[in-house]
Amino acid sequence: MTAPETHKRMANAIRALAMDSVEKAKSGHPGMPMGMADVATVLFTRFLKYDVNQPHWPDRDRFILSAGHGSMLLYSVLHLLGSKELPISELQNFRQLHSKTPGHPENFVTPGVETTTGPLGQGLAMSVGFALAERMLNAEYGDGLVDHYTYVIAGDGCLMEGVSHEAIDLAGHLKLNKLIVLFDDNGITIDGHTDLSTSVDQVARFKASGWNAERVDGLDPEAVAAAIERARNSDRPSMIACKTIIGYGAPTKADSHASHGSALGDKEIAGAREALGWPYAPFEIPDDVYADWHGAAAKLAAPRTEWEARLAATDAAVRSEFERRMKGELPAGLDAAIDAYKKTLSETKPKVATRKSSEMALDMLATVVPELAGGSADLTGSNLTRAKSQQPLTPDDYSGRYIHYGIREFGMSAAMNGIALHGGFIPYGGTFLVFTDYARPAMRLSALMHERVIYVMTHDSIGLGEDGPTHQPVEHLAALRAIPNMLVFRPADAVEAAEVWQIAIESPKNPSVLALSRQNLPTLRTEHVSENKSAKGAYLLAGPAEADVTLFATGSEVEIAVNAKAKIEEAGHTARVVSVPSFELFEAQDDAYKAATIGNSKVRVGIEAAIRLGWDRVIGNDGIFIGMNGFGASAPADKLYEYFGITAQHAADAALARLKSNA
Amino acid sequence: MTAPETHKRMANAIRALAMDSVEKAKSGHPGMPMGMADVATVLFTRFLKYDVNQPHWPDRDRFILSAGHGSMLLYSVLHLLGSKELPISELQNFRQLHSKTPGHPENFVTPGVETTTGPLGQGLAMSVGFALAERMLNAEYGDGLVDHYTYVIAGDGCLMEGVSHEAIDLAGHLKLNKLIVLFDDNGITIDGHTDLSTSVDQVARFKASGWNAERVDGLDPEAVAAAIERARNSDRPSMIACKTIIGYGAPTKADSHASHGSALGDKEIAGAREALGWPYAPFEIPDDVYADWHGAAAKLAAPRTEWEARLAATDAAVRSEFERRMKGELPAGLDAAIDAYKKTLSETKPKVATRKSSEMALDMLATVVPELAGGSADLTGSNLTRAKSQQPLTPDDYSGRYIHYGIREFGMSAAMNGIALHGGFIPYGGTFLVFTDYARPAMRLSALMHERVIYVMTHDSIGLGEDGPTHQPVEHLAALRAIPNMLVFRPADAVEAAEVWQIAIESPKNPSVLALSRQNLPTLRTEHVSENKSAKGAYLLAGPAEADVTLFATGSEVEIAVNAKAKIEEAGHTARVVSVPSFELFEAQDDAYKAATIGNSKVRVGIEAAIRLGWDRVIGNDGIFIGMNGFGASAPADKLYEYFGITAQHAADAALARLKSNA
């Protein structure tokens, strides 16, 4: 058989498996795998440095299917390469409960899938983080241990989504030349031809952002291979627009949105089999095709043993640190350092904003945890996210550990997902809490994938003052607490800020949001304890175990609760204050702890400069809530707290009035 | 005085007012107004068709300050043009509670401000909606009544945000040639020089998306004027990169991020006054400068009287329809049409998905409410958002009322805000509910601005099935209910779908989210009533006023509640079902109605295929919740409901067990 014939059969195997799996599930997206089968075959048999049964090998090339609906492309390739995790039975179980072949690729379900995709644009945006992490780690460990490519397949949808701009601009600026994007340029979206809604010249667009970009015939394997070869030797990131035909081979549905998102049907599949010259039964792959794929797989995997030899020859201390970081384990000494730091805080009692407390904690942490990789969406001086020891990362020096992400909250967050997934780093990044709205699609993926990404979100309430309601979060704490697996922290002082940083770093399977104040707050935890009190989510901060009134508060409002307690006591009643740095962690405690912490007070008051949603869980339906009923306003912070009635006096008055009416 | 001298004094008046207002507030952003003062002076004295004291005149040019932090630029200009709403005292009250000069421009506070900006990129993205609405209305009413430009000032931040790509691509595709963007190309962001984080060639980038684009010296008024003149005569949207110096005039802080976001200080301001040749006291504007600005204002306003004459000469029926639509009033006959339609539904009892019910309602509504302007983010066949009577809008024909927004949820939503703000249309648009995460920043602005924008969000739960957790909303209902002013609807059947469409259209001051099922649902409201029962947010759907168990449910889970009721009754207990199409509207009812609707059942059960957050408000802390605890999975919908225990059997069993343990 000639080489072109061999290639064609290997590519047609992908097409057939995609058609058959979607048909069996009566659900899925056959069009993209059929169109991109040639490109994928070239990439996965000639270029990708990859061992399909060692999917976590650190120096493998990364492949990201940004057009995640084409999941059958990836599952087919993994199967054909010989993945033990994906026998043909898994492909026959496509999109069924508990299969390893879910509708969109899920890295936490399927070994060999690098990241979870489907929400368009985000695979591309995460790939910037993957490629950046590779260069950052390379700067520390050299070519011998870290030197690989990041390949992406992206579709029209990915490139229409706004986050693609943030990703492309950032990657071009940072000259991430080992990032190679294969654009499935098929001219079709769900609604029809792309000319319904877009006219952009993608090649010119990428060039404007500092990329190499060219267009090739995506059905011509040699043209694709030559373009990939050029891209691998480029000094910039590369985009190869591969002109393809969606649903290639389908007699009536090719080149039409009809092949995009549903099973083709028996008759169309029979026609496609004939057109492709593929006479085999559903899910039948001839031995020669398996043999060709397995042969390619062996060749692709060869560099792994060479790499392992290099690792074995590496200085033991370097090697052990490299392995620790790639496993996501933490350095020794972290807890002791935090304990000592907390002790100092309880003694010195700083009165600073929690964004400043966070910076102080970071200054310490960055020296103990070298894998911390920080950044901000262009608010460094406001978020206070740069530790003293961190130098900026630049296109000419990837050893910097502080990343100027630019005004790209979504792109930053997606890049952080990519960095976390790549391994070797714990990424954190800052913006204003209100702009979690921009970052939210990526934050959701952090949570779904159980990735350790730390969102440092400052200016966390009307306390930011004059910038006004566009910049004042009121619903964001509730909206973030709604995301499963997300830990949302609102520390009350410098000690809690240190504690929540500790929890965030020591939670390898959760992303965290640190909601931090702009305004100064006193140290309330003035008696040092080694225990991380914030880890229980809520705890009795002040007052007796039982009292007439319990005041629950978070963050900057805990000070108000403490002052309200004093006023209630002046009026002859007893009161206690419970600080609630994390609703999620409190919910996770046992019933006895929860009951003791909530207590038996006749009156429960919740204080948070945000909306009530979620608070009924703590204070009950009849609890008094001191917070916001709607959007904020532009004015100095103290004026706003007064205007919206979030004051100790108001809280105390409301509690006392309730005590009186109950009496 | 020579013309250049006059211009210079007019521009310096903006600079001085910006410096002085920020200094008095000790808060704000002087740098941008100082850099863009020349551009603004050219635009607002030579081009803008505008009557500063008739800010709602329909055919005015629209001006959008996408770089909203430069609000003092806009307030200064409005003051200098002679706005009665913005006397000098308001500028002296910049950023204070209840002033008309909030930190960022807020259209609901300040007459003359077209839209609320500050969250970067969104002004630009809304401008696409403004410019599109202008062309759409022009297609109906002709050049005599509708023929104006949309001007935008955008900064580096706007152009780094991803939504700028969505906006630029859409505007270029639609050939919105009356859209003119003035880019404040000052090379500075908050963190420092733009070369910290971006390398994009903006002129090349806009050209790649089908725009005219050029670069001019933004401090040279004649160069700016010539570029605007060219842009006005172009057949495409235009971007003019105006090379400026941030903080122009400030002796040490110009051309530095030091002038971006804080008061300059007395000494720097004194130096700037000297450098600019502006010897006047703070807030003092010499008479000749006022006279020049007022003279320009009179010239700019002249077209208004000519337009009014044309309107007066217009056919009375056309005129009255035009005026009705620009006022946002609804056509007569809407309620009657909905009533008749609901009656048919109760008789025919369709068993269809609520996305289909929504389409059926739309088919009817689009013929009665011609101002409905629909669209989808490339999911037309899934969202079912195109009414039979609607033709697609194309670059060659703006009379179509169905917009292919492309894969741009955020850009679509921002454009809808622009369309709503422009007036003449009620915009609605579709995507999957899970992708409200992408649209969220614009949805928040819809709510903050009290704009009537209708979000048609289908595939509203795990009921979407095989696409899996990336596509299955679980936290989105809660997260959307968190947004103040947002009405979130989850109709249970075709009748409720019609009712929530009616509420959405008849709520001129609220955006609405319609969360709609992919899966088929029976008609539960089989007895016709004219009353819009959904308008109370929750109501007794089935069963007696009091019962052992009350089952509360929304959307697709109401059917499950009805079936659970039957099972509870079979076991010898009484049960009632309350449908809760809108939490917000229910919360707004009086206490008596709420108490009667919630009832006195010993056991309350909430059923929603989503997380519990917010439900304690309805079912209490001890209520039973049948829903989701985390993310979904990829499988057929019925399998998922079974797997996650969201079934009538499970709900009934849980209620009966509770009754037993309570007994």
CSV table of N, CA and C in Angstrom, one decimal, chain A residues 417-521:
chain,number,residue,atom,x,y,z
A,417,ASN,N,-6.2,28.1,34.4
A,417,ASN,CA,-6.6,26.7,34.3
A,417,ASN,C,-5.6,25.9,33.6
A,418,GLY,N,-5.1,26.4,32.5
A,418,GLY,CA,-4.1,25.7,31.7
A,418,GLY,C,-2.8,25.5,32.5
A,419,ILE,N,-2.4,26.5,33.2
A,419,ILE,CA,-1.2,26.4,34.0
A,419,ILE,C,-1.3,25.3,35.1
A,420,ALA,N,-2.5,25.3,35.7
A,420,ALA,CA,-2.7,24.3,36.8
A,420,ALA,C,-2.7,22.9,36.2
A,421,LEU,N,-3.4,22.8,35.0
A,421,LEU,CA,-3.5,21.5,34.4
A,421,LEU,C,-2.1,21.0,33.9
A,422,HIS,N,-1.3,21.9,33.4
A,422,HIS,CA,0.0,21.5,32.9
A,422,HIS,C,0.8,20.9,34.0
A,423,GLY,N,0.7,21.5,35.2
A,423,GLY,CA,1.5,21.0,36.4
A,423,GLY,C,2.7,21.8,36.6
A,424,GLY,N,3.2,21.8,37.8
A,424,GLY,CA,4.4,22.5,38.1
A,424,GLY,C,4.2,23.8,38.8
A,425,PHE,N,3.0,24.3,38.7
A,425,PHE,CA,2.7,25.6,39.3
A,425,PHE,C,1.4,25.7,40.0
A,426,ILE,N,1.3,26.6,41.0
A,426,ILE,CA,0.0,26.9,41.6
A,426,ILE,C,-0.3,28.3,41.1
A,427,PRO,N,-1.3,28.5,40.1
A,427,PRO,CA,-1.5,29.8,39.6
A,427,PRO,C,-2.5,30.6,40.5
A,428,TYR,N,-2.3,31.9,40.6
A,428,TYR,CA,-3.3,32.8,41.2
A,428,TYR,C,-3.3,34.1,40.4
A,429,GLY,N,-4.4,34.7,40.5
A,429,GLY,CA,-4.5,36.0,39.7
A,429,GLY,C,-5.6,36.9,40.3
A,430,GLY,N,-5.4,38.2,40.0
A,430,GLY,CA,-6.3,39.1,40.7
A,430,GLY,C,-7.1,40.0,39.7
A,431,THR,N,-8.3,40.4,40.1
A,431,THR,CA,-9.0,41.4,39.5
A,431,THR,C,-10.0,41.9,40.6
A,432,PHE,N,-10.9,42.8,40.3
A,432,PHE,CA,-11.9,43.2,41.2
A,432,PHE,C,-13.0,42.1,41.3
A,433,LEU,N,-13.6,41.9,42.5
A,433,LEU,CA,-14.6,40.9,42.6
A,433,LEU,C,-15.7,41.0,41.6
A,434,VAL,N,-16.1,42.2,41.3
A,434,VAL,CA,-17.2,42.4,40.4
A,434,VAL,C,-16.9,41.8,39.0
A,435,PHE,N,-15.7,41.8,38.7
A,435,PHE,CA,-15.3,41.3,37.4
A,435,PHE,C,-15.1,39.8,37.3
A,436,THR,N,-15.5,39.1,38.4
A,436,THR,CA,-15.6,37.6,38.3
A,436,THR,C,-16.7,37.3,37.3
A,437,ASP,N,-17.6,38.3,37.0
A,437,ASP,CA,-18.6,38.1,36.0
A,437,ASP,C,-17.9,37.8,34.6
A,438,TYR,N,-16.8,38.5,34.4
A,438,TYR,CA,-16.1,38.3,33.1
A,438,TYR,C,-15.4,37.0,33.1
A,439,ALA,N,-14.9,36.6,34.3
A,439,ALA,CA,-14.1,35.4,34.4
A,439,ALA,C,-14.9,34.1,34.6
A,440,ARG,N,-16.2,34.3,34.8
A,440,ARG,CA,-17.0,33.2,35.3
A,440,ARG,C,-16.9,31.9,34.5
A,441,PRO,N,-17.0,31.9,33.2
A,441,PRO,CA,-17.0,30.6,32.4
A,441,PRO,C,-15.7,29.8,32.8
A,442,ALA,N,-14.6,30.5,32.9
A,442,ALA,CA,-13.3,29.8,33.3
A,442,ALA,C,-13.3,29.3,34.7
A,443,MET,N,-13.9,30.1,35.6
A,443,MET,CA,-14.0,29.7,37.0
A,443,MET,C,-14.8,28.5,37.2
A,444,ARG,N,-15.9,28.4,36.4
A,444,ARG,CA,-16.7,27.2,36.4
A,444,ARG,C,-15.9,26.0,36.0
A,445,LEU,N,-15.1,26.1,35.0
A,445,LEU,CA,-14.3,25.0,34.5
A,445,LEU,C,-13.2,24.6,35.6
A,446,SER,N,-12.7,25.6,36.3
A,446,SER,CA,-11.8,25.3,37.4
A,446,SER,C,-12.5,24.4,38.4
A,447,ALA,N,-13.7,24.7,38.7
A,447,ALA,CA,-14.5,24.0,39.7
A,447,ALA,C,-14.8,22.6,39.2
A,448,LEU,N,-15.3,22.5,37.9
A,448,LEU,CA,-15.7,21.2,37.3
A,448,LEU,C,-14.5,20.3,37.2
A,449,MET,N,-13.3,20.9,36.9
A,449,MET,CA,-12.1,20.0,36.7
A,449,MET,C,-11.4,19.8,38.1
A,450,HIS,N,-11.9,20.4,39.2
A,450,HIS,CA,-11.2,20.3,40.5
A,450,HIS,C,-9.8,20.8,40.4
A,451,GLU,N,-9.6,21.9,39.8
A,451,GLU,CA,-8.2,22.4,39.7
A,451,GLU,C,-7.9,23.5,40.8
A,452,ARG,N,-6.7,23.4,41.2
A,452,ARG,CA,-6.2,24.4,42.3
A,452,ARG,C,-5.8,25.7,41.6
A,453,VAL,N,-6.8,26.6,41.5
A,453,VAL,CA,-6.6,27.9,40.9
A,453,VAL,C,-7.1,28.9,41.9
A,454,ILE,N,-6.3,29.9,42.2
A,454,ILE,CA,-6.7,30.9,43.3
A,454,ILE,C,-7.0,32.2,42.7
A,455,TYR,N,-8.3,32.6,42.9
A,455,TYR,CA,-8.8,33.9,42.4
A,455,TYR,C,-8.7,34.9,43.5
A,456,VAL,N,-7.8,35.9,43.4
A,456,VAL,CA,-7.6,36.9,44.4
A,456,VAL,C,-8.5,38.2,44.0
A,457,MET,N,-9.7,38.3,44.6
A,457,MET,CA,-10.7,39.2,44.1
A,457,MET,C,-10.8,40.3,45.1
A,458,THR,N,-10.3,41.5,44.8
A,458,THR,CA,-10.3,42.6,45.8
A,458,THR,C,-11.5,43.5,45.5
A,459,HIS,N,-11.6,44.6,46.4
A,459,HIS,CA,-12.7,45.5,46.2
A,459,HIS,C,-14.0,44.8,46.2
A,460,ASP,N,-14.2,44.2,47.3
A,460,ASP,CA,-15.2,43.1,47.4
A,460,ASP,C,-16.6,43.5,47.8
A,461,SER,N,-16.9,44.9,47.8
A,461,SER,CA,-18.2,45.3,48.3
A,461,SER,C,-18.4,46.8,47.9
A,462,ILE,N,-19.5,47.4,48.4
A,462,ILE,CA,-19.7,48.8,48.3
A,462,ILE,C,-18.5,49.6,48.9
A,463,GLY,N,-17.8,48.9,49.8
A,463,GLY,CA,-16.6,49.5,50.4
A,463,GLY,C,-15.6,50.0,49.5
A,464,LEU,N,-15.7,49.7,48.2
A,464,LEU,CA,-14.8,50.2,47.2
A,464,LEU,C,-15.1,51.7,46.9
A,465,GLY,N,-16.3,52.1,47.3
A,465,GLY,CA,-16.6,53.5,47.3
A,465,GLY,C,-17.0,54.1,45.9
A,466,GLU,N,-16.2,55.2,45.6
A,466,GLU,CA,-16.7,56.1,44.5
A,466,GLU,C,-16.8,55.5,43.1
A,467,ASP,N,-16.2,54.4,42.8
A,467,ASP,CA,-16.3,53.8,41.5
A,467,ASP,C,-17.7,53.5,41.1
A,468,GLY,N,-18.5,53.3,42.2
A,468,GLY,CA,-20.0,53.1,41.9
A,468,GLY,C,-20.5,51.7,41.6
A,469,PRO,N,-21.8,51.6,41.3
A,469,PRO,CA,-22.4,50.3,41.2
A,469,PRO,C,-21.9,49.4,40.1
A,470,THR,N,-21.3,50.0,39.0
A,470,THR,CA,-20.7,49.1,38.0
A,470,THR,C,-19.5,48.3,38.5
A,471,HIS,N,-18.9,48.8,39.6
A,471,HIS,CA,-17.7,48.2,40.2
A,471,HIS,C,-18.0,47.6,41.5
A,472,GLN,N,-19.2,47.7,42.0
A,472,GLN,CA,-19.5,47.2,43.4
A,472,GLN,C,-20.2,45.9,43.3
A,473,PRO,N,-19.6,44.8,43.7
A,473,PRO,CA,-20.3,43.5,43.7
A,473,PRO,C,-21.3,43.6,44.8
A,474,VAL,N,-22.5,43.1,44.5
A,474,VAL,CA,-23.5,42.9,45.6
A,474,VAL,C,-24.0,41.4,45.5
A,475,GLU,N,-24.1,40.9,44.3
A,475,GLU,CA,-24.6,39.6,44.0
A,475,GLU,C,-23.5,38.5,43.8
A,476,HIS,N,-22.2,39.0,43.8
A,476,HIS,CA,-21.2,38.1,43.4
A,476,HIS,C,-20.8,37.0,44.4
A,477,LEU,N,-20.8,37.4,45.7
A,477,LEU,CA,-20.5,36.3,46.7
A,477,LEU,C,-21.5,35.2,46.5
A,478,ALA,N,-22.8,35.5,46.4
A,478,ALA,CA,-23.9,34.5,46.3
A,478,ALA,C,-23.6,33.7,45.0
A,479,ALA,N,-23.4,34.4,43.9
A,479,ALA,CA,-23.2,33.8,42.6
A,479,ALA,C,-22.0,32.8,42.6
A,480,LEU,N,-21.0,33.2,43.3
A,480,LEU,CA,-19.8,32.3,43.4
A,480,LEU,C,-20.0,31.1,44.3
A,481,ARG,N,-20.7,31.4,45.4
A,481,ARG,CA,-21.0,30.3,46.4
A,481,ARG,C,-21.9,29.3,45.7
A,482,ALA,N,-22.6,29.7,44.6
A,482,ALA,CA,-23.4,28.7,43.9
A,482,ALA,C,-22.6,27.7,43.1
A,483,ILE,N,-21.4,28.0,42.8
A,483,ILE,CA,-20.6,27.1,41.9
A,483,ILE,C,-20.2,25.9,42.7
A,484,PRO,N,-20.6,24.7,42.4
A,484,PRO,CA,-20.1,23.5,43.1
A,484,PRO,C,-18.6,23.4,43.1
A,485,ASN,N,-18.0,22.9,44.2
A,485,ASN,CA,-16.5,22.7,44.4
A,485,ASN,C,-15.7,24.0,44.5
A,486,MET,N,-16.4,25.1,44.4
A,486,MET,CA,-15.6,26.4,44.5
A,486,MET,C,-15.6,26.8,46.0
A,487,LEU,N,-14.4,27.1,46.5
A,487,LEU,CA,-14.4,27.6,47.9
A,487,LEU,C,-14.3,29.1,47.8
A,488,VAL,N,-15.3,29.7,48.5
A,488,VAL,CA,-15.4,31.2,48.5
A,488,VAL,C,-15.0,31.7,49.9
A,489,PHE,N,-14.0,32.5,50.0
A,489,PHE,CA,-13.5,33.0,51.3
A,489,PHE,C,-13.7,34.5,51.4
A,490,ARG,N,-14.1,34.9,52.6
A,490,ARG,CA,-14.1,36.4,52.8
A,490,ARG,C,-13.6,36.6,54.2
A,491,PRO,N,-12.2,36.7,54.2
A,491,PRO,CA,-11.6,36.9,55.5
A,491,PRO,C,-11.9,38.2,56.2
A,492,ALA,N,-11.9,38.2,57.5
A,492,ALA,CA,-12.2,39.4,58.3
A,492,ALA,C,-11.1,40.2,58.7
A,493,ASP,N,-9.9,39.6,58.8
A,493,ASP,CA,-8.7,40.4,59.2
A,493,ASP,C,-7.5,39.7,58.6
A,494,ALA,N,-6.3,40.2,59.1
A,494,ALA,CA,-5.0,39.7,58.5
A,494,ALA,C,-4.8,38.2,58.9
A,495,VAL,N,-5.3,37.8,60.1
A,495,VAL,CA,-5.1,36.4,60.5
A,495,VAL,C,-6.0,35.5,59.6
A,496,GLU,N,-7.2,35.9,59.4
A,496,GLU,CA,-8.1,35.1,58.6
A,496,GLU,C,-7.5,35.1,57.1
A,497,ALA,N,-7.0,36.2,56.7
A,497,ALA,CA,-6.4,36.3,55.3
A,497,ALA,C,-5.3,35.2,55.2
A,498,ALA,N,-4.5,35.1,56.2
A,498,ALA,CA,-3.4,34.1,56.1
A,498,ALA,C,-4.0,32.7,56.2
A,499,GLU,N,-5.0,32.5,57.0
A,499,GLU,CA,-5.6,31.2,57.1
A,499,GLU,C,-6.3,30.8,55.7
A,500,VAL,N,-6.9,31.7,55.1
A,500,VAL,CA,-7.6,31.3,53.9
A,500,VAL,C,-6.6,31.1,52.7
A,501,TRP,N,-5.5,31.8,52.7
A,501,TRP,CA,-4.5,31.5,51.8
A,501,TRP,C,-3.9,30.1,52.0
A,502,GLN,N,-3.8,29.7,53.3
A,502,GLN,CA,-3.3,28.4,53.6
A,502,GLN,C,-4.3,27.3,53.1
A,503,ILE,N,-5.5,27.5,53.4
A,503,ILE,CA,-6.5,26.6,52.9
A,503,ILE,C,-6.5,26.5,51.4
A,504,ALA,N,-6.5,27.6,50.7
A,504,ALA,CA,-6.5,27.6,49.2
A,504,ALA,C,-5.3,26.8,48.7
A,505,ILE,N,-4.1,27.1,49.2
A,505,ILE,CA,-2.9,26.4,48.7
A,505,ILE,C,-3.0,24.9,49.1
A,506,GLU,N,-3.6,24.6,50.2
A,506,GLU,CA,-3.6,23.2,50.6
A,506,GLU,C,-4.8,22.4,50.2
A,507,SER,N,-5.6,23.0,49.3
A,507,SER,CA,-6.7,22.3,48.7
A,507,SER,C,-6.5,21.9,47.3
A,508,PRO,N,-5.8,20.8,47.0
A,508,PRO,CA,-5.4,20.5,45.6
A,508,PRO,C,-6.6,20.2,44.7
A,509,LYS,N,-7.8,20.0,45.2
A,509,LYS,CA,-8.9,19.6,44.4
A,509,LYS,C,-10.0,20.7,44.3
A,510,ASN,N,-9.7,21.9,44.8
A,510,ASN,CA,-10.7,23.0,44.7
A,510,ASN,C,-10.0,24.3,44.2
A,511,PRO,N,-10.7,25.0,43.4
A,511,PRO,CA,-10.4,26.4,43.2
A,511,PRO,C,-10.9,27.2,44.4
A,512,SER,N,-10.3,28.3,44.6
A,512,SER,CA,-10.7,29.2,45.7
A,512,SER,C,-10.8,30.6,45.2
A,513,VAL,N,-11.8,31.3,45.8
A,513,VAL,CA,-12.0,32.7,45.6
A,513,VAL,C,-11.7,33.4,46.9
A,514,LEU,N,-10.7,34.4,46.9
A,514,LEU,CA,-10.5,35.2,48.1
A,514,LEU,C,-11.1,36.5,47.8
A,515,ALA,N,-12.2,36.8,48.6
A,515,ALA,CA,-12.8,38.1,48.4
A,515,ALA,C,-12.3,39.1,49.5
A,516,LEU,N,-11.6,40.2,49.0
A,516,LEU,CA,-10.8,41.0,49.9
A,516,LEU,C,-11.2,42.4,49.8
A,517,SER,N,-11.1,43.1,51.0
A,517,SER,CA,-11.6,44.5,51.1
A,517,SER,C,-10.6,45.5,50.5
A,518,ARG,N,-11.2,46.6,50.1
A,518,ARG,CA,-10.3,47.8,49.8
A,518,ARG,C,-10.0,48.6,51.0
A,519,GLN,N,-11.0,48.6,52.0
A,519,GLN,CA,-10.9,49.4,53.1
A,519,GLN,C,-10.1,48.7,54.3
A,520,ASN,N,-9.5,49.5,55.1
A,520,ASN,CA,-8.8,49.0,56.3
A,520,ASN,C,-9.7,48.3,57.3
A,521,LEU,N,-9.2,47.3,57.9
A,521,LEU,CA,-9.9,46.6,58.9
A,521,LEU,C,-8.9,46.2,60.1
